């Protein structure tokens, strides 16, 4: 078994490991902040929910969509662009999520939505967004955005429930306790996964209702580990991508996130796809623990976060370093 102690000392310069270990406490605090926050929403019937954010902040919109779309009374639309969709207006509950509060795509859409009189709730730690928005849920400052996922996503879920847009109660109370219990197991699973994926191009598959998990793992592999990967969801990938599998593709390693809430049809799809790729490449199955959709999703996210962290160390990279993103932001600010 790889001894990570020296690698942690050498490469994890901002102590990302401590932030990973405190994720359950972060979720506990995020739920408290979201429940306590004095929301100033006009009493009206919303016709849709709009969620805007980019990168480590934007993933929160996809999480909300995964977890709420089958129990929400109105459609949820996630946006990661400068352009604000035409439907956003007075009957929209609009969320703008930016950890720094200075992300230009998010600020551009925020200004347009405000002009169209949407009901706006922001989640941010600082910056222009926190200054401009009356309804801003403020979260702790000064960390890499992607390590603040509990703060960035849970307040959105709670706010949708508080706006009475859900058909059944949101079951999130047990989430922090569940994550505390599973933390060390998830870290062990993440280390094992890191070993499987080291030196490979990971190809990540999850069911459509766990899309945010596959996307999050892909983005964490890029930002933390400095690795390129590919992700997709079933059933969609069964209608195109499986034809493109090449024989003896040794550089790829497939990861299947599996869950006990899969239907019979989905189980057959996973089994078929796994068999197809296992002839040619390595493949790993990760079974998601948890009683609720939210527990299973965040459990998978924890495993992926730990795997990306340990892969960063194996790749001799500081997991907090995002050189290319910073260089681009600097170029755009000139
Ligand atoms: O992880 C990161 O640092 C990025 O993905 C950022 O989250 C992204 O660039 C958007 O910035 P912010 O989260 O401050 O809106």
CSV table of C-alpha atoms and ligand atoms in Angstrom, one decimal:
chain,number,residue,atom,x,y,z
A,1,UNK,CA,0.0,0.0,0.0
A,2,UNK,CA,1.3,3.4,-1.0
A,3,UNK,CA,2.5,5.5,1.9
A,4,UNK,CA,1.1,9.0,1.3
A,5,UNK,CA,2.6,10.8,4.3
A,6,UNK,CA,5.6,12.3,2.5
A,7,UNK,CA,3.6,13.1,-0.6
A,8,UNK,CA,1.0,15.0,1.5
A,9,UNK,CA,3.7,17.0,3.2
A,10,UNK,CA,5.3,17.8,-0.1
A,11,UNK,CA,2.4,18.5,-2.4
A,12,UNK,CA,-0.8,19.4,-0.4
A,13,UNK,CA,0.5,22.9,0.4
A,14,UNK,CA,-3.0,24.3,1.4
A,15,UNK,CA,-4.1,21.3,3.4
A,16,UNK,CA,-7.0,20.2,1.2
A,17,UNK,CA,-7.1,16.9,3.1
A,18,UNK,CA,-8.4,18.7,6.2
A,19,UNK,CA,-11.2,20.3,4.1
A,20,UNK,CA,-12.1,16.8,2.8
A,21,UNK,CA,-12.2,15.4,6.3
A,22,UNK,CA,-14.4,18.2,7.6
A,23,UNK,CA,-17.0,17.8,4.7
A,24,UNK,CA,-19.7,16.3,7.0
A,25,UNK,CA,-19.4,19.2,9.5
A,26,UNK,CA,-19.5,21.6,6.5
A,27,UNK,CA,-22.8,20.0,5.5
A,28,UNK,CA,-24.2,20.3,9.0
A,29,UNK,CA,-23.3,24.1,9.1
A,30,UNK,CA,-24.6,24.7,5.6
A,31,UNK,CA,-28.0,23.3,6.5
A,32,UNK,CA,-28.1,25.4,9.7
A,33,UNK,CA,-27.2,28.6,7.7
A,34,UNK,CA,-29.8,27.8,5.0
A,35,UNK,CA,-32.6,27.2,7.5
A,36,UNK,CA,-31.8,30.3,9.6
A,37,UNK,CA,-31.4,32.7,6.6
A,38,UNK,CA,-34.2,35.3,6.6
A,39,UNK,CA,-35.5,34.9,3.0
A,40,UNK,CA,-37.1,37.9,1.4
A,41,UNK,CA,-39.2,36.1,-1.2
A,42,UNK,CA,-42.3,37.8,-2.5
A,43,UNK,CA,-45.3,35.6,-1.9
A,44,UNK,CA,-46.1,34.4,-5.3
A,45,UNK,CA,-46.5,31.3,-7.4
A,46,UNK,CA,-43.3,30.5,-9.3
A,47,UNK,CA,-43.5,28.9,-12.7
A,48,UNK,CA,-39.9,27.8,-12.9
A,49,UNK,CA,-36.5,27.6,-11.1
A,50,UNK,CA,-33.3,28.8,-12.7
A,51,UNK,CA,-29.8,28.1,-11.4
A,52,UNK,CA,-26.7,29.8,-12.7
A,53,UNK,CA,-23.1,29.1,-11.7
A,54,UNK,CA,-19.8,28.0,-13.2
A,55,UNK,CA,-17.3,25.3,-12.3
A,56,UNK,CA,-17.0,24.4,-8.6
A,57,UNK,CA,-20.0,26.6,-8.0
A,58,UNK,CA,-22.0,25.6,-11.0
A,59,UNK,CA,-22.1,21.9,-10.1
A,60,UNK,CA,-24.5,22.8,-7.3
A,61,UNK,CA,-27.2,23.4,-9.9
A,62,UNK,CA,-26.8,19.9,-11.4
A,63,UNK,CA,-27.0,18.4,-7.9
A,64,UNK,CA,-30.3,20.3,-7.2
A,65,UNK,CA,-31.7,19.1,-10.5
A,66,UNK,CA,-30.7,15.4,-9.8
A,67,UNK,CA,-32.2,15.5,-6.4
A,68,UNK,CA,-35.3,17.5,-6.9
A,69,UNK,CA,-36.5,17.2,-10.4
A,70,UNK,CA,-38.8,14.3,-9.7
A,71,UNK,CA,-40.4,16.0,-6.6
A,72,UNK,CA,-40.5,19.6,-7.7
A,73,UNK,CA,-43.7,21.2,-8.8
A,74,UNK,CA,-42.0,23.3,-11.5
A,75,UNK,CA,-39.2,22.7,-14.0
A,76,UNK,CA,-35.6,23.3,-13.0
A,77,UNK,CA,-33.2,24.8,-15.5
A,78,UNK,CA,-29.4,24.9,-15.0
A,79,UNK,CA,-27.3,27.5,-16.9
A,80,UNK,CA,-23.5,27.8,-17.3
A,81,UNK,CA,-23.3,30.7,-19.8
A,82,UNK,CA,-23.3,34.4,-20.3
A,83,UNK,CA,-26.7,34.3,-22.0
A,84,UNK,CA,-29.9,34.3,-19.8
A,85,UNK,CA,-32.7,32.1,-21.3
A,86,UNK,CA,-35.7,34.0,-22.5
A,87,UNK,CA,-38.2,32.4,-20.1
A,88,UNK,CA,-36.5,33.9,-17.0
A,89,UNK,CA,-38.8,36.6,-15.6
A,90,UNK,CA,-41.1,37.7,-12.8
A,91,UNK,CA,-42.4,34.1,-12.3
A,92,UNK,CA,-38.9,32.7,-11.9
A,93,UNK,CA,-37.1,31.7,-8.7
A,94,UNK,CA,-33.5,32.4,-9.8
A,95,UNK,CA,-30.4,31.2,-8.0
A,96,UNK,CA,-26.9,32.7,-8.7
A,97,UNK,CA,-24.1,30.7,-7.2
A,98,UNK,CA,-20.5,32.0,-7.2
A,99,UNK,CA,-18.0,31.2,-4.4
A,100,UNK,CA,-15.8,34.3,-5.2
A,101,UNK,CA,-18.8,36.4,-6.2
A,102,UNK,CA,-16.8,37.7,-9.1
A,103,UNK,CA,-17.4,35.2,-11.9
A,104,UNK,CA,-18.3,37.2,-15.0
A,105,UNK,CA,-20.8,34.8,-16.7
A,106,UNK,CA,-22.8,34.6,-13.4
A,107,UNK,CA,-22.6,38.4,-12.8
A,108,UNK,CA,-23.8,39.0,-16.4
A,109,UNK,CA,-26.9,36.8,-16.0
A,110,UNK,CA,-27.6,38.2,-12.5
A,111,UNK,CA,-27.8,41.7,-13.9
A,112,UNK,CA,-30.2,40.6,-16.7
A,113,UNK,CA,-32.4,38.6,-14.3
A,114,UNK,CA,-32.6,41.5,-11.9
A,115,UNK,CA,-33.7,43.8,-14.8
A,116,UNK,CA,-36.4,41.2,-15.6
A,117,UNK,CA,-37.6,41.2,-12.0
A,118,UNK,CA,-37.0,37.6,-11.2
A,119,UNK,CA,-37.0,36.6,-7.5
A,120,UNK,CA,-33.3,36.2,-6.8
A,121,UNK,CA,-31.3,34.3,-4.2
A,122,UNK,CA,-27.5,34.2,-4.3
A,123,UNK,CA,-25.0,32.0,-2.6
A,124,UNK,CA,-21.6,33.5,-2.3
A,125,UNK,CA,-18.7,34.1,0.1
A,126,UNK,CA,-17.8,37.6,-1.1
A,127,UNK,CA,-17.3,39.8,-4.2
A,128,UNK,CA,-19.6,41.8,-6.4
A,129,UNK,CA,-22.4,39.3,-6.2
A,130,UNK,CA,-22.6,39.5,-2.4
A,131,UNK,CA,-22.6,43.3,-2.6
A,132,UNK,CA,-25.3,43.5,-5.3
A,133,UNK,CA,-27.7,40.9,-4.0
A,134,UNK,CA,-30.3,41.6,-1.3
A,135,UNK,CA,-30.9,37.9,-0.7
A,136,UNK,CA,-27.4,36.6,-0.5
A,137,UNK,CA,-26.7,33.5,1.7
A,138,UNK,CA,-23.1,34.3,2.8
A,139,UNK,CA,-20.8,31.3,3.3
A,140,UNK,CA,-17.2,31.2,4.7
A,141,UNK,CA,-14.5,32.8,2.6
A,142,UNK,CA,-11.0,32.0,1.4
A,143,UNK,CA,-11.1,28.3,0.3
A,144,UNK,CA,-11.0,26.6,-3.1
A,145,UNK,CA,-14.6,26.7,-4.4
A,146,UNK,CA,-14.8,23.0,-5.1
A,147,UNK,CA,-14.0,22.2,-1.5
A,148,UNK,CA,-17.1,24.2,-0.4
A,149,UNK,CA,-19.7,22.0,-2.1
A,150,UNK,CA,-21.9,21.5,1.0
A,151,UNK,CA,-22.1,25.3,1.4
A,152,UNK,CA,-22.7,25.9,-2.3
A,153,UNK,CA,-25.4,23.3,-2.9
A,154,UNK,CA,-27.4,22.5,0.3
A,155,UNK,CA,-28.8,26.1,0.8
A,156,UNK,CA,-30.3,25.8,-2.7
A,157,UNK,CA,-32.1,22.6,-1.8
A,158,UNK,CA,-33.4,24.1,1.5
A,159,UNK,CA,-34.5,27.3,-0.2
A,160,UNK,CA,-36.6,25.4,-2.8
A,161,UNK,CA,-38.3,23.5,0.1
A,162,UNK,CA,-38.8,26.8,2.0
A,163,UNK,CA,-40.4,28.3,-1.1
A,164,UNK,CA,-42.9,25.4,-0.9
A,165,UNK,CA,-42.1,24.1,-4.4
A,166,UNK,CA,-41.7,20.5,-3.4
A,167,UNK,CA,-44.4,17.8,-3.5
A,168,UNK,CA,-42.9,15.9,-0.5
A,169,UNK,CA,-40.6,16.9,2.4
A,170,UNK,CA,-36.9,17.1,1.8
A,171,UNK,CA,-35.1,14.5,3.8
A,172,UNK,CA,-31.7,16.0,4.5
A,173,UNK,CA,-31.5,16.0,8.3
A,174,UNK,CA,-29.7,12.6,8.5
A,175,UNK,CA,-27.1,13.6,5.8
A,176,UNK,CA,-24.3,15.0,8.0
A,177,UNK,CA,-24.6,12.1,10.5
A,178,UNK,CA,-24.5,9.6,7.6
A,179,UNK,CA,-21.5,11.3,6.0
A,180,UNK,CA,-19.6,11.3,9.4
A,181,UNK,CA,-20.2,7.6,9.7
A,182,UNK,CA,-19.1,6.8,6.2
A,183,UNK,CA,-16.1,9.2,6.0
A,184,UNK,CA,-13.2,6.8,6.6
A,185,UNK,CA,-14.8,4.1,4.5
A,186,UNK,CA,-15.2,6.6,1.6
A,187,UNK,CA,-11.5,7.7,2.0
A,188,UNK,CA,-10.4,4.0,1.8
A,189,UNK,CA,-12.5,3.5,-1.3
A,190,UNK,CA,-11.2,6.7,-2.8
A,191,UNK,CA,-7.5,5.6,-2.2
A,192,UNK,CA,-8.3,2.2,-3.8
A,193,UNK,CA,-9.9,3.9,-6.8
A,194,UNK,CA,-6.9,6.3,-7.2
A,195,UNK,CA,-4.7,3.2,-7.5
A,196,UNK,CA,-7.0,1.7,-10.2
A,197,UNK,CA,-7.0,4.9,-12.2
A,198,UNK,CA,-3.4,6.0,-11.9
A,199,UNK,CA,-1.8,6.4,-15.3
A,200,UNK,CA,-5.1,5.8,-17.1
A,201,UNK,CA,-7.8,7.9,-18.8
A,202,UNK,CA,-10.9,7.4,-16.6
A,203,UNK,CA,-14.2,7.0,-18.3
A,204,UNK,CA,-17.0,7.6,-15.8
A,205,UNK,CA,-20.6,6.3,-16.1
A,206,UNK,CA,-23.5,6.9,-13.7
A,207,UNK,CA,-27.3,6.7,-14.1
A,208,UNK,CA,-29.0,9.8,-15.3
A,209,UNK,CA,-30.3,10.6,-11.8
A,210,UNK,CA,-26.6,10.7,-10.6
A,211,UNK,CA,-25.4,13.0,-13.5
A,212,UNK,CA,-23.9,15.5,-11.0
A,213,UNK,CA,-21.8,12.7,-9.5
A,214,UNK,CA,-20.2,11.7,-12.8
A,215,UNK,CA,-19.7,15.4,-13.8
A,216,UNK,CA,-18.2,16.2,-10.3
A,217,UNK,CA,-15.7,13.3,-10.5
A,218,UNK,CA,-14.7,14.4,-14.0
A,219,UNK,CA,-14.1,18.0,-12.9
A,220,UNK,CA,-12.3,17.0,-9.7
A,221,UNK,CA,-10.0,14.8,-11.7
A,222,UNK,CA,-9.1,17.8,-13.9
A,223,UNK,CA,-8.8,20.4,-11.2
A,224,UNK,CA,-7.3,18.4,-8.3
A,225,UNK,CA,-5.4,15.6,-10.1
A,226,UNK,CA,-4.5,17.4,-13.3
A,227,UNK,CA,-6.0,14.5,-15.3
A,228,UNK,CA,-8.2,14.3,-18.4
A,229,UNK,CA,-11.2,12.0,-18.2
A,230,UNK,CA,-14.5,11.4,-19.9
A,231,UNK,CA,-18.0,11.1,-18.4
A,232,UNK,CA,-21.5,10.2,-19.5
A,233,UNK,CA,-24.8,8.8,-18.2
A,234,UNK,CA,-26.9,5.8,-18.9
A,235,UNK,CA,-29.3,5.2,-20.6
A,236,UNK,CA,-28.2,7.9,-23.1
A,237,UNK,CA,-24.6,6.5,-23.7
A,238,UNK,CA,-26.2,3.2,-24.7
A,239,UNK,CA,-27.7,4.9,-27.7
A,240,UNK,CA,-24.5,6.1,-29.3
A,241,UNK,CA,-21.2,6.0,-27.3
A,242,UNK,CA,-21.0,2.2,-26.9
A,243,UNK,CA,-20.5,1.8,-30.6
A,244,UNK,CA,-17.3,3.8,-30.3
A,245,UNK,CA,-15.6,1.4,-27.8
A,246,UNK,CA,-12.3,0.3,-29.4
A,247,UNK,CA,-10.8,-3.1,-29.0
A,248,UNK,CA,-8.0,-3.5,-26.4
A,249,UNK,CA,-8.1,0.1,-25.2
A,250,UNK,CA,-5.5,-0.4,-22.4
A,251,UNK,CA,-5.1,3.4,-21.7
A,252,UNK,CA,-8.8,3.7,-20.5
A,253,UNK,CA,-10.2,2.6,-17.1
A,254,UNK,CA,-14.0,2.6,-16.7
A,255,UNK,CA,-15.7,3.6,-13.5
A,256,UNK,CA,-19.4,2.6,-13.0
A,257,UNK,CA,-21.3,4.3,-10.2
A,258,UNK,CA,-24.0,1.8,-9.2
A,259,UNK,CA,-27.0,2.2,-6.9
A,260,UNK,CA,-29.6,0.0,-5.4
A,261,UNK,CA,-32.4,2.3,-6.7
A,262,UNK,CA,-31.6,1.2,-10.3
A,263,UNK,CA,-34.6,-0.3,-12.1
A,264,UNK,CA,-34.4,-3.8,-13.7
A,265,UNK,CA,-33.9,-2.1,-17.1
A,266,UNK,CA,-31.1,0.1,-15.8
A,267,UNK,CA,-29.4,-2.9,-14.2
A,268,UNK,CA,-29.4,-4.7,-17.5
A,269,UNK,CA,-28.0,-1.7,-19.2
A,270,UNK,CA,-25.1,-1.4,-16.7
A,271,UNK,CA,-24.3,-5.1,-16.9
A,272,UNK,CA,-24.3,-5.1,-20.7
A,273,UNK,CA,-22.1,-2.0,-20.9
A,274,UNK,CA,-19.7,-3.3,-18.3
A,275,UNK,CA,-19.3,-6.6,-20.1
A,276,UNK,CA,-18.6,-4.9,-23.3
A,277,UNK,CA,-15.8,-2.7,-21.9
A,278,UNK,CA,-14.3,-5.3,-19.6
A,279,UNK,CA,-13.2,-7.4,-22.5
A,280,UNK,CA,-11.0,-4.5,-23.6
A,281,UNK,CA,-10.2,-2.3,-20.6
A,282,UNK,CA,-10.0,-2.3,-16.8
A,283,UNK,CA,-13.3,-1.5,-15.1
A,284,UNK,CA,-14.3,-0.7,-11.5
A,285,UNK,CA,-17.8,-0.7,-9.9
A,286,UNK,CA,-18.5,1.7,-7.0
A,287,UNK,CA,-21.7,0.8,-5.2
A,288,UNK,CA,-23.3,3.9,-3.5
A,289,UNK,CA,-24.2,3.5,0.1
A,290,UNK,CA,-27.1,5.4,1.7
A,291,UNK,CA,-30.8,5.2,2.4
A,292,UNK,CA,-31.8,8.3,0.4
A,293,UNK,CA,-30.9,9.7,-3.0
A,294,UNK,CA,-29.0,12.6,-1.4
A,295,UNK,CA,-27.0,10.2,0.9
A,296,UNK,CA,-26.0,8.0,-2.1
A,297,UNK,CA,-25.1,11.0,-4.2
A,298,UNK,CA,-22.9,12.7,-1.6
A,299,UNK,CA,-21.4,9.4,-0.6
A,300,UNK,CA,-20.3,8.9,-4.3
A,301,UNK,CA,-19.0,12.5,-4.4
A,302,UNK,CA,-16.9,11.9,-1.3
A,303,UNK,CA,-15.3,8.8,-2.8
A,304,UNK,CA,-14.6,10.7,-6.0
A,305,UNK,CA,-13.2,13.7,-4.1
A,306,UNK,CA,-10.8,11.5,-2.1
A,307,UNK,CA,-9.8,9.5,-5.3
A,308,UNK,CA,-9.0,12.8,-7.1
A,309,UNK,CA,-7.0,14.0,-4.0
A,310,UNK,CA,-4.9,10.9,-3.8
A,311,UNK,CA,-4.4,10.9,-7.6
A,312,UNK,CA,-3.1,14.4,-7.4
A,313,UNK,CA,-0.4,13.2,-4.9
A,314,UNK,CA,0.4,10.2,-7.2
A,315,UNK,CA,0.7,12.6,-10.1
A,316,UNK,CA,3.0,14.8,-7.9
A,317,UNK,CA,0.6,17.8,-8.1
A,318,UNK,CA,-0.7,20.2,-5.5
A,319,UNK,CA,-4.5,19.5,-5.5
A,320,UNK,CA,-5.3,23.1,-4.8
A,321,UNK,CA,-3.3,24.4,-7.8
A,322,UNK,CA,-5.4,25.5,-10.8
A,323,UNK,CA,-2.8,27.3,-12.9
A,324,UNK,CA,-4.6,27.3,-16.2
A,325,UNK,CA,-7.9,28.7,-14.8
A,326,UNK,CA,-6.1,31.4,-13.0
A,327,UNK,CA,-4.1,32.3,-16.1
A,328,UNK,CA,-7.3,32.6,-18.2
A,329,UNK,CA,-9.1,34.7,-15.6
A,330,UNK,CA,-6.1,37.0,-15.5
A,331,UNK,CA,-6.1,37.3,-19.3
A,332,UNK,CA,-9.8,38.1,-19.4
A,333,UNK,CA,-9.4,40.8,-16.7
A,334,UNK,CA,-6.9,42.8,-18.8
B,1,LIG,O1,-12.8,25.3,-8.7
B,1,LIG,C1,-12.6,26.4,-9.1
B,1,LIG,O2,-11.9,27.2,-8.6
B,1,LIG,C2,-13.4,26.9,-10.4
B,1,LIG,O3,-14.1,25.8,-11.0
B,1,LIG,C3,-14.4,28.0,-9.9
B,1,LIG,O4,-15.4,27.4,-9.1
B,1,LIG,C4,-15.0,28.6,-11.2
B,1,LIG,O5,-14.0,29.2,-12.0
B,1,LIG,C5,-16.1,29.7,-10.8
B,1,LIG,O6,-15.6,30.5,-9.8
B,1,LIG,P1,-16.6,30.9,-8.6
B,1,LIG,O7,-16.9,29.5,-7.9
B,1,LIG,O8,-15.8,31.8,-7.7
B,1,LIG,O9,-17.8,31.5,-9.2
